[in-house]
CSV table of C-alpha atoms and ligand atoms in Angstrom, one decimal:
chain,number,residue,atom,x,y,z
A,1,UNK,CA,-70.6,5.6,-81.4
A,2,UNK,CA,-68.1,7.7,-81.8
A,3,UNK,CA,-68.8,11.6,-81.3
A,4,UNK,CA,-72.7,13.2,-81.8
A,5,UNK,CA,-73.7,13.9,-85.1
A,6,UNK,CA,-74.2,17.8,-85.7
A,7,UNK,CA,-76.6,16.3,-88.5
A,8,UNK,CA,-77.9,13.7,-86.3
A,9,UNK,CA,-81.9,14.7,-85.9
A,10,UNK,CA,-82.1,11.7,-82.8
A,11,UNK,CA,-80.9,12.2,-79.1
A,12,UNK,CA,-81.1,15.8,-78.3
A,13,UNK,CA,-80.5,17.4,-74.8
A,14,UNK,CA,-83.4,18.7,-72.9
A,15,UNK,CA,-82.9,22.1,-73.7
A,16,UNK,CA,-82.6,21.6,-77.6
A,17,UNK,CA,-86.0,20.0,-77.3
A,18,UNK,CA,-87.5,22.6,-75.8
A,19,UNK,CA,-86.0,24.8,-78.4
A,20,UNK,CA,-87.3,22.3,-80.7
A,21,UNK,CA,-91.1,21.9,-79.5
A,22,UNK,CA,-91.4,26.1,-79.8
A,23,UNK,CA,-90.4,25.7,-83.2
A,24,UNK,CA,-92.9,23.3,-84.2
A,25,UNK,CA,-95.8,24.3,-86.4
A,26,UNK,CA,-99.3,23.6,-84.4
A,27,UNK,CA,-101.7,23.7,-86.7
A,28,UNK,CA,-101.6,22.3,-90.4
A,29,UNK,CA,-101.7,26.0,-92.0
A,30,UNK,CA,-98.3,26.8,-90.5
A,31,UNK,CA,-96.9,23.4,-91.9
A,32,UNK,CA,-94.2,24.0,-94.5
A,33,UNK,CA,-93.9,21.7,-97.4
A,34,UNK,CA,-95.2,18.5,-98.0
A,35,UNK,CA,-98.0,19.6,-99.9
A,36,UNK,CA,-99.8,16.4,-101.1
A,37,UNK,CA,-99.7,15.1,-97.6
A,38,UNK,CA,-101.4,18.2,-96.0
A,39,UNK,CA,-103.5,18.1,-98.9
A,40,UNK,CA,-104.9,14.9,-98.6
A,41,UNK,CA,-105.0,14.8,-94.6
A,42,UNK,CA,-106.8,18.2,-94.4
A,43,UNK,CA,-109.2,16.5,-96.4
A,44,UNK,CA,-109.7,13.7,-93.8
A,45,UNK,CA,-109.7,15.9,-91.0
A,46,UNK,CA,-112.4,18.2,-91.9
A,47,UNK,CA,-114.2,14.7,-93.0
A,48,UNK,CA,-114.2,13.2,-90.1
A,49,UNK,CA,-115.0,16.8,-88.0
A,50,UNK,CA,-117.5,17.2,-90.2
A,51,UNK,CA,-119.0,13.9,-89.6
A,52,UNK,CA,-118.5,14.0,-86.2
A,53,UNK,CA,-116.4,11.1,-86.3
A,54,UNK,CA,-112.8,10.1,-85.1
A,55,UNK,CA,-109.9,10.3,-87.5
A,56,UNK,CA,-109.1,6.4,-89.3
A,57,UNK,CA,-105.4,5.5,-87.9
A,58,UNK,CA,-102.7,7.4,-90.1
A,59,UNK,CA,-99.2,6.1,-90.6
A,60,UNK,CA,-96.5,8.0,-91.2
A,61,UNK,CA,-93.2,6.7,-92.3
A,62,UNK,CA,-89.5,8.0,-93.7
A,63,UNK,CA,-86.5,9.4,-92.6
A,64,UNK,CA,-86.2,10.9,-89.2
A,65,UNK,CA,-86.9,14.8,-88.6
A,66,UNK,CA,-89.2,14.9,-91.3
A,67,UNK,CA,-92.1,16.1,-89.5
A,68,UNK,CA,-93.8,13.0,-88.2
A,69,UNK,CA,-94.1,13.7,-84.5
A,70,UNK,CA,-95.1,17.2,-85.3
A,71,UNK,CA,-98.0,16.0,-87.9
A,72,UNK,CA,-98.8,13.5,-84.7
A,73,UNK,CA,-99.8,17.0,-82.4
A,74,UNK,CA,-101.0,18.8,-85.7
A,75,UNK,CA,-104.0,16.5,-85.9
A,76,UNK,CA,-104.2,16.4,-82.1
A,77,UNK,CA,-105.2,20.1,-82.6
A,78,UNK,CA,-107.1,20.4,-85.4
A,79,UNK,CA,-109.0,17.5,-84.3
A,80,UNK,CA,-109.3,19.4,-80.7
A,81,UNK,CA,-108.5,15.9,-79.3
A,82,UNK,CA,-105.6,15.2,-76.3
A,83,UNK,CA,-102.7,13.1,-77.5
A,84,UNK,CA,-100.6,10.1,-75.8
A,85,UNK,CA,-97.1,9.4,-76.7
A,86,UNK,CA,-94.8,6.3,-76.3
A,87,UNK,CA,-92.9,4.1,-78.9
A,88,UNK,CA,-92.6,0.9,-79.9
A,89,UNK,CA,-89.7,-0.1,-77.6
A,90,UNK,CA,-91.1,1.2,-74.8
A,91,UNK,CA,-94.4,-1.0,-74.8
A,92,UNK,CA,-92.7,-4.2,-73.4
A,93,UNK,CA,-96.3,-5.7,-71.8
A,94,UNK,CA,-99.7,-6.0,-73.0
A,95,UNK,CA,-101.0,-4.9,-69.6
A,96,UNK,CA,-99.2,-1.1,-70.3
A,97,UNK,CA,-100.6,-1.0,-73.4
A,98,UNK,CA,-103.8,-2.1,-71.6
A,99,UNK,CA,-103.8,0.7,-69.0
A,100,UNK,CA,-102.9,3.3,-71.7
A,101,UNK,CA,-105.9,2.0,-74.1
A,102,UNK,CA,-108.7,2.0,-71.9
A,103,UNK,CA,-107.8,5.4,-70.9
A,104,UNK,CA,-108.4,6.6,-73.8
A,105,UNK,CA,-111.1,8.8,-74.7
A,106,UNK,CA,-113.4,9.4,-78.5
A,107,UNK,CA,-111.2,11.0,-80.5
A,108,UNK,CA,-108.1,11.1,-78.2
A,109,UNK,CA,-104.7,10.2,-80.2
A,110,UNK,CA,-102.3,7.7,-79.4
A,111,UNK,CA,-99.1,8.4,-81.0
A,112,UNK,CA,-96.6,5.3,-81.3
A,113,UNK,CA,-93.4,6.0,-82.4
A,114,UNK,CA,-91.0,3.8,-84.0
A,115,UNK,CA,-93.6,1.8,-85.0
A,116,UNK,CA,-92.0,-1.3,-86.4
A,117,UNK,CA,-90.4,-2.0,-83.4
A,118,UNK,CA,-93.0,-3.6,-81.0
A,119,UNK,CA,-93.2,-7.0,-80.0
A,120,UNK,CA,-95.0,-9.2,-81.8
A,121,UNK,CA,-97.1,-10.0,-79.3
A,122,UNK,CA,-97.8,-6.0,-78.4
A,123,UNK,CA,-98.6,-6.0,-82.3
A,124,UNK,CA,-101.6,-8.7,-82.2
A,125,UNK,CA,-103.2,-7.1,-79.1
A,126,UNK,CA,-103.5,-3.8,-80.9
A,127,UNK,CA,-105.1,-5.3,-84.0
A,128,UNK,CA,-108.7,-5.8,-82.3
A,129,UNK,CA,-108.1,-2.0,-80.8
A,130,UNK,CA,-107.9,-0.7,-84.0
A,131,UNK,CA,-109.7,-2.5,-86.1
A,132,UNK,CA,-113.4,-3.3,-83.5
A,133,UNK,CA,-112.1,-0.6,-80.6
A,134,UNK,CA,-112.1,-3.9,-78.2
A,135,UNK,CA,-109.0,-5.8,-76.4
A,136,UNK,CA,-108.8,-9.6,-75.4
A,137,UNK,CA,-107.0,-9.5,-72.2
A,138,UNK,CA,-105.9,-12.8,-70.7
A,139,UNK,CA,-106.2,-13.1,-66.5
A,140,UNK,CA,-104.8,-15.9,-64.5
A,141,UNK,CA,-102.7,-18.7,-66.4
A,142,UNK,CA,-103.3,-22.2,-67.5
A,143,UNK,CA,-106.5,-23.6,-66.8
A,144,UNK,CA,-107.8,-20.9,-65.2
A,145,UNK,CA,-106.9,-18.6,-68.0
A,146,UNK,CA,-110.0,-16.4,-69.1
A,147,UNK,CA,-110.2,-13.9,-71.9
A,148,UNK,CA,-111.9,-10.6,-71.1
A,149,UNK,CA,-113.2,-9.0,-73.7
A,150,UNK,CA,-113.1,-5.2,-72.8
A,151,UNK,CA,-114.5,-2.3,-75.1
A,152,UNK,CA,-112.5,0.7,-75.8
A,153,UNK,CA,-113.5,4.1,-77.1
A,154,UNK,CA,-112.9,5.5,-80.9
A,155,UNK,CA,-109.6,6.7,-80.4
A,156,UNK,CA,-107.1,7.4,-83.5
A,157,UNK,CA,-103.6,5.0,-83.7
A,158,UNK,CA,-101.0,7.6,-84.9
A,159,UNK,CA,-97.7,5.5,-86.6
A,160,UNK,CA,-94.6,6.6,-87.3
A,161,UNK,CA,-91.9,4.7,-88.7
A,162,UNK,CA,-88.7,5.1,-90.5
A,163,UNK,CA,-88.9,1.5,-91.9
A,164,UNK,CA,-92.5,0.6,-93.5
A,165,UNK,CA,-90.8,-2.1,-94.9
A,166,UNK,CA,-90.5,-4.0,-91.7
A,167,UNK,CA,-93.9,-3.9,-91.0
A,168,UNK,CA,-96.1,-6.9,-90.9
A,169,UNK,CA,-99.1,-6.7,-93.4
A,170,UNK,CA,-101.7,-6.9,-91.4
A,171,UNK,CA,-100.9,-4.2,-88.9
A,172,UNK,CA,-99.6,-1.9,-92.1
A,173,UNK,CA,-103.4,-2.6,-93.2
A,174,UNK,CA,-105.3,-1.5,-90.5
A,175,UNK,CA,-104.1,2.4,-90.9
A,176,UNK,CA,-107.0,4.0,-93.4
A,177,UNK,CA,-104.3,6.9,-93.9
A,178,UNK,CA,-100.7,6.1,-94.9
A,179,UNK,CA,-98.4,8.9,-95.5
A,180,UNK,CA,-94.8,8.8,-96.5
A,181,UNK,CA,-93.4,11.9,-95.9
A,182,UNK,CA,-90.1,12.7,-98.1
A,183,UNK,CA,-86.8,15.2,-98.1
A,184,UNK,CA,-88.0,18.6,-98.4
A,185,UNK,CA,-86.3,20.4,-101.0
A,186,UNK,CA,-84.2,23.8,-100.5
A,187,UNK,CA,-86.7,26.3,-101.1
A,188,UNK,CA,-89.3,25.0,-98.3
A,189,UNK,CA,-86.2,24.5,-96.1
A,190,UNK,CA,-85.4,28.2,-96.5
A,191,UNK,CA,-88.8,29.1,-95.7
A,192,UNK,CA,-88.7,26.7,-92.5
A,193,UNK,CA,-85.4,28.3,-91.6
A,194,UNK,CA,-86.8,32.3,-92.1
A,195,UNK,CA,-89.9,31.3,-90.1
A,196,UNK,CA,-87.7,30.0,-87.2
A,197,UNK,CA,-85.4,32.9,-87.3
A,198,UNK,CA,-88.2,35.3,-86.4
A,199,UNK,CA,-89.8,32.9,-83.7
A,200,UNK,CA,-86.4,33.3,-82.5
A,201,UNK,CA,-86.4,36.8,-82.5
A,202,UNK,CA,-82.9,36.4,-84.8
A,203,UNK,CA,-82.5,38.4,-88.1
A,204,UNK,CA,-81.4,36.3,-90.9
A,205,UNK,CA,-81.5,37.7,-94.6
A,206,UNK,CA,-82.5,35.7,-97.5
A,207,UNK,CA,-78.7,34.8,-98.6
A,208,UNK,CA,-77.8,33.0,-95.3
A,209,UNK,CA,-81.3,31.3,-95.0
A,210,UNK,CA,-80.2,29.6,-98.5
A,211,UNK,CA,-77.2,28.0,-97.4
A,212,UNK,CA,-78.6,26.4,-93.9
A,213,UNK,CA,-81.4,25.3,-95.7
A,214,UNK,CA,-78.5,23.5,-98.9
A,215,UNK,CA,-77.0,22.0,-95.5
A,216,UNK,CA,-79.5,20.8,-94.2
A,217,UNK,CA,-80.3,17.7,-95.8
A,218,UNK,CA,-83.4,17.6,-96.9
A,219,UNK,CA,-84.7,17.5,-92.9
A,220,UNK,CA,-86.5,20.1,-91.1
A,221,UNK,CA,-85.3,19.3,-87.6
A,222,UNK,CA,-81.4,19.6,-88.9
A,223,UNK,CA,-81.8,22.9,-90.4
A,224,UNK,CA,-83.5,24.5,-87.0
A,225,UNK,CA,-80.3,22.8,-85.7
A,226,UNK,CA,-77.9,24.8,-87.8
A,227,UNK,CA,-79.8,27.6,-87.4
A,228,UNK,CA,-79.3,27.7,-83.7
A,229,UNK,CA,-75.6,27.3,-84.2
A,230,UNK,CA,-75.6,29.7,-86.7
A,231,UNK,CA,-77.2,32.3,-84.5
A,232,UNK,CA,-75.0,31.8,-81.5
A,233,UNK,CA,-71.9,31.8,-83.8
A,234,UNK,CA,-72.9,35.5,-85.1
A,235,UNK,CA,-74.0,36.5,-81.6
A,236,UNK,CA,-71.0,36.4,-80.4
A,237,UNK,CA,-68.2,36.4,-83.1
A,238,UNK,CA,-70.6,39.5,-85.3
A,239,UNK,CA,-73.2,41.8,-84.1
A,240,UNK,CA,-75.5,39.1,-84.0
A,241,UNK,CA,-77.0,39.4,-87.6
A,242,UNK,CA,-76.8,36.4,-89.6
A,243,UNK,CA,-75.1,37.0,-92.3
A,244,UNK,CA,-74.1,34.8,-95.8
A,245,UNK,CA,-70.1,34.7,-94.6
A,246,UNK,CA,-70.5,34.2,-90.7
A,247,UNK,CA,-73.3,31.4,-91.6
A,248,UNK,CA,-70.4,29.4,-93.9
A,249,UNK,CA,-67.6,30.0,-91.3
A,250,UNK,CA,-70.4,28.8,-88.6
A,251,UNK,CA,-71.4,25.8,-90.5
A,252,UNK,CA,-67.6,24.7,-91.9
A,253,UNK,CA,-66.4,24.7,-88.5
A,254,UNK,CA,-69.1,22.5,-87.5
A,255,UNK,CA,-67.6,20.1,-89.8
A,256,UNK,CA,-70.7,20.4,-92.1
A,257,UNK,CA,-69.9,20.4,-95.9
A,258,UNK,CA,-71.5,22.5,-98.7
A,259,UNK,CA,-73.4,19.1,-99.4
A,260,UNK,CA,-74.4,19.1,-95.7
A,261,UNK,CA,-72.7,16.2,-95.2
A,262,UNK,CA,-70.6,15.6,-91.8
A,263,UNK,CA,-67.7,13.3,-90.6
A,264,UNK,CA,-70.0,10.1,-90.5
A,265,UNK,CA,-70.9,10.6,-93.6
A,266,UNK,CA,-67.7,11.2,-95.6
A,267,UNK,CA,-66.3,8.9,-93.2
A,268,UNK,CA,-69.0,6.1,-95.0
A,269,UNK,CA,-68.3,7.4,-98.2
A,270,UNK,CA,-64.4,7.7,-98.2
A,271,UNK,CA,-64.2,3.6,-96.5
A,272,UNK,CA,-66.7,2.5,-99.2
A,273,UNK,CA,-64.6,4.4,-102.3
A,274,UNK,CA,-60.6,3.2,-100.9
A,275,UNK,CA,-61.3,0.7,-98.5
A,276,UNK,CA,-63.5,-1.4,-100.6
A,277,UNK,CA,-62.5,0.4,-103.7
A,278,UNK,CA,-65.9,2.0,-104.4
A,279,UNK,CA,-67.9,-1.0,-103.4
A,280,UNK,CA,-69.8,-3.0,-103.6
A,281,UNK,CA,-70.3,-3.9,-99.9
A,282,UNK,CA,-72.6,-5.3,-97.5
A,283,UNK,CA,-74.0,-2.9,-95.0
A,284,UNK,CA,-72.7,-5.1,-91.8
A,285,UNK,CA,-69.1,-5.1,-93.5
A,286,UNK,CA,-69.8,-1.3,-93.4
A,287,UNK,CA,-71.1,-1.2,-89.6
A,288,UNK,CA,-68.1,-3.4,-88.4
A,289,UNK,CA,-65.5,-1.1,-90.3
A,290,UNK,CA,-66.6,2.5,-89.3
A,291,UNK,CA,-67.5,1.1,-85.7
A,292,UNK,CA,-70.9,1.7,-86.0
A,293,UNK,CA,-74.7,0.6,-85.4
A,294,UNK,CA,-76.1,-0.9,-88.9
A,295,UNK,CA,-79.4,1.1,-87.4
A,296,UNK,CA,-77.5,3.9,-87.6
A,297,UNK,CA,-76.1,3.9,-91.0
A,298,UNK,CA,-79.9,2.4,-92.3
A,299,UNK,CA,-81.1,5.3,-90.8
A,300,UNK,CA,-79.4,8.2,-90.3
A,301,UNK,CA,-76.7,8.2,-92.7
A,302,UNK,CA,-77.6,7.0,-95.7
A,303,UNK,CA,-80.7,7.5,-96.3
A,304,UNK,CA,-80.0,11.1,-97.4
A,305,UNK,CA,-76.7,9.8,-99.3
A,306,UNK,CA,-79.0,7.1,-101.3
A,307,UNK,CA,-81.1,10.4,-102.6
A,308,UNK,CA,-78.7,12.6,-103.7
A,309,UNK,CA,-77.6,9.5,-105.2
A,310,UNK,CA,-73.9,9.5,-103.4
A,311,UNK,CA,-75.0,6.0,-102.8
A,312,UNK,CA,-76.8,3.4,-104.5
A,313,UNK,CA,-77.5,-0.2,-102.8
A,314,UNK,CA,-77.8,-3.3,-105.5
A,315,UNK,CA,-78.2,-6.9,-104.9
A,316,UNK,CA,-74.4,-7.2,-103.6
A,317,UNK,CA,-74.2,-4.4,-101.1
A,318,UNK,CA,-73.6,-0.7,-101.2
A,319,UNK,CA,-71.4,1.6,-104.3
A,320,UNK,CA,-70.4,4.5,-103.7
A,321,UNK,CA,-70.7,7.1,-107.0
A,322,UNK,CA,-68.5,9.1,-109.5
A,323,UNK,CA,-70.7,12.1,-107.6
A,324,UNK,CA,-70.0,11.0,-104.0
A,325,UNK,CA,-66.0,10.7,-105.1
A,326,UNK,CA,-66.1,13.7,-106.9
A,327,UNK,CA,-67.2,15.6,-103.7
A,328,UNK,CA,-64.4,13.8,-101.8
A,329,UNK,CA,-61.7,14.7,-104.3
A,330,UNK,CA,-60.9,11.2,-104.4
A,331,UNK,CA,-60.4,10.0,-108.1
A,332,UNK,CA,-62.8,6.6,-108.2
A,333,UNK,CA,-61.0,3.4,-108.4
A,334,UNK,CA,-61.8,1.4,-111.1
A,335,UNK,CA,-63.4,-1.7,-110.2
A,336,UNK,CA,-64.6,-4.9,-112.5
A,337,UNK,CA,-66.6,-6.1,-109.9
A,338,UNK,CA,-68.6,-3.4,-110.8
A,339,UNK,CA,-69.6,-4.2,-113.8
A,340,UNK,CA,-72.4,-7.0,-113.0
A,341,UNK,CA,-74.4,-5.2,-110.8
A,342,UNK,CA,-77.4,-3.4,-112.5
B,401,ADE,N1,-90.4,23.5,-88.2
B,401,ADE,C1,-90.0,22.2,-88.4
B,401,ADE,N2,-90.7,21.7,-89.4
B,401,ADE,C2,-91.5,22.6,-89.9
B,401,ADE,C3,-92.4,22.7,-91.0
B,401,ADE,N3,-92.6,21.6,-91.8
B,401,ADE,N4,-93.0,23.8,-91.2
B,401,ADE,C4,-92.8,24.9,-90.4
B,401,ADE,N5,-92.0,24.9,-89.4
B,401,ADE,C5,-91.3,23.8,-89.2
């Protein structure tokens, strides 16, 4: 990788966490947007308090800084349960998913990030967790090889995933509750971004809200980002108001467009429109040319670029638009071997 994404909402420092976790809604009534989804799951919480039962496992999938970490703690505390936290890559053996299930209390939440990334054998000892609250551990080997059966207690399996499509079936069907959780459009982001600006003790006026929250792609976690830089730009080149101008110098000189869109991604879009003159082409051609991670271009760069329809992916790899060049000021190339594709 070349530099860090501004835009990026992965690999923060410590301190921007920290920043980060105070900004955080706690409970589902101070959750912005995503109305449906709070909707449906405040509807399964109160169930499930209400029957004095434990939550069914939720699954949460989409892009990154969407809210699915947060909406992991939110039902932690309106469920009044503790929560445990680890990812997919980081449960190598079954015995430390062992010692973190039967740990586990009624009701506690585990939260596993990054779901579709444990190992298939990780993956079949959690289905009998989730679906009979038991596990079948193996001791010894070979023919003195013995499978305890041990119980566990009701506990809720929180998933997130940025790929539900790389799921296997029968683990995507033992979550009850499946969420996908989408961009946020500008007005909710604005509302995101005034709420942060007072938990940050920062004025910000309506004006300058608007045009973090139309950089911001669509993602929660980038536009308490921008507002950050933002602040500290007016801090100390103003009087530390936020104002409409200072905001667009702050955010231009952060390399972030009026799209929102940074050097990666107009990097992406200018190699697909003159190096492969508008496309189409295969996402590893992509990865190899910009020198980057196809991981990272599946899911941090174009995701966003796909919905605001910069880019569109057919059968024979990726295009880039009339839109995307447009934005670029690059006149788009005419190419026959566009002509097949939809
Ligand atoms: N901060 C980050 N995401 C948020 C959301 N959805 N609502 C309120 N504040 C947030």
């Amino acid at each position: 990788m070349s530099r860090e994404r501004m835009v990026t909402p992965e690999n923060i420092t410590p301190e921007e966490e920290s920043i980060q976790l105070s900004l955080r809604p706690k409970t589902l009534a101070e959750y912005i947007g995503q109305k449906e989804l709070r909707e449906k799951l405040k509807v399964s919480i109160d169930a499930a308090k209400k029957r004095d039962e434990c939550l069914e496992h939720v699954l949460f999938y989409g892009p990154p800084g969407l809210g699915k970490t947060t909406l992991a703690h939110i039902i932690a505390a309106e469920m009044k349960a503790r929560i445990f936290v680890t990812s997919g890559p980081a449960l190598q053996r079954t015995g430390d998913l062992m010692g973190i299930l039967t740990n586990l209390s009624d009701n506690d939440i585990l939260f596993i990030d990054e779901i579709h990334r444990l190992s298939p054998i990780i993956e079949e000892f959690l289905y009998p967790a989730m679906e009979d609250y038991k596990v079948d551990f193996v001791v010894d080997k070979g023919a003195f090889a013995k499978v305890i059966n041990v119980p566990l207690k009701k506990f809720t399996l929180v998933g997130a995933t940025t790929r539900a499509g790389m799921l296997t079936a029968p683990l995507r069907d033992r979550f009850g509750l499946y969420y996908h959780i989408d961009f946020y459009p500008p007005e909710d982001l604005q509302e995101i971004v005034t709420r942060s600006s007072k938990l940050l003790k920062s004025e910000i006026n309506l004006e300058s809200a608007n045009v973090i929250a139309s950089r911001s792609r669509g993602t929660p976690r980038i536009a308490n980002r921008l507002l950050r830089r933002v602040r500290d730009y007016c801090d100390v080149k103003g009087d530390g108001k936020i104002t409409r101008e200072l905001t667009e110098v702050a955010l231009d000189s952060e390399g972030i467009d009026s799209a929102g869109l940074d050097y990666l991604d107009r990097k992406m879009l200018k190699i697909i429109l003159d190096y492969y003159n508008g496309g189409p082409v295969g996402i590893e051609a992509l990865g190899a040319t910009l020198n980057e991670e196809v991981d990272t271009l599946v899911d941090m760069v174009e995701p966003y670029l796909l919905k605001i329809g910069f880019v569109q992916r057919t059968k024979r790899g990726r295009i880039a638009s009339s839109d995307a060049a447009a934005h670029l000021g690059i006149s788009l190339p005419s190419n026959p071997s566009q002509s097949s594709l939809f």
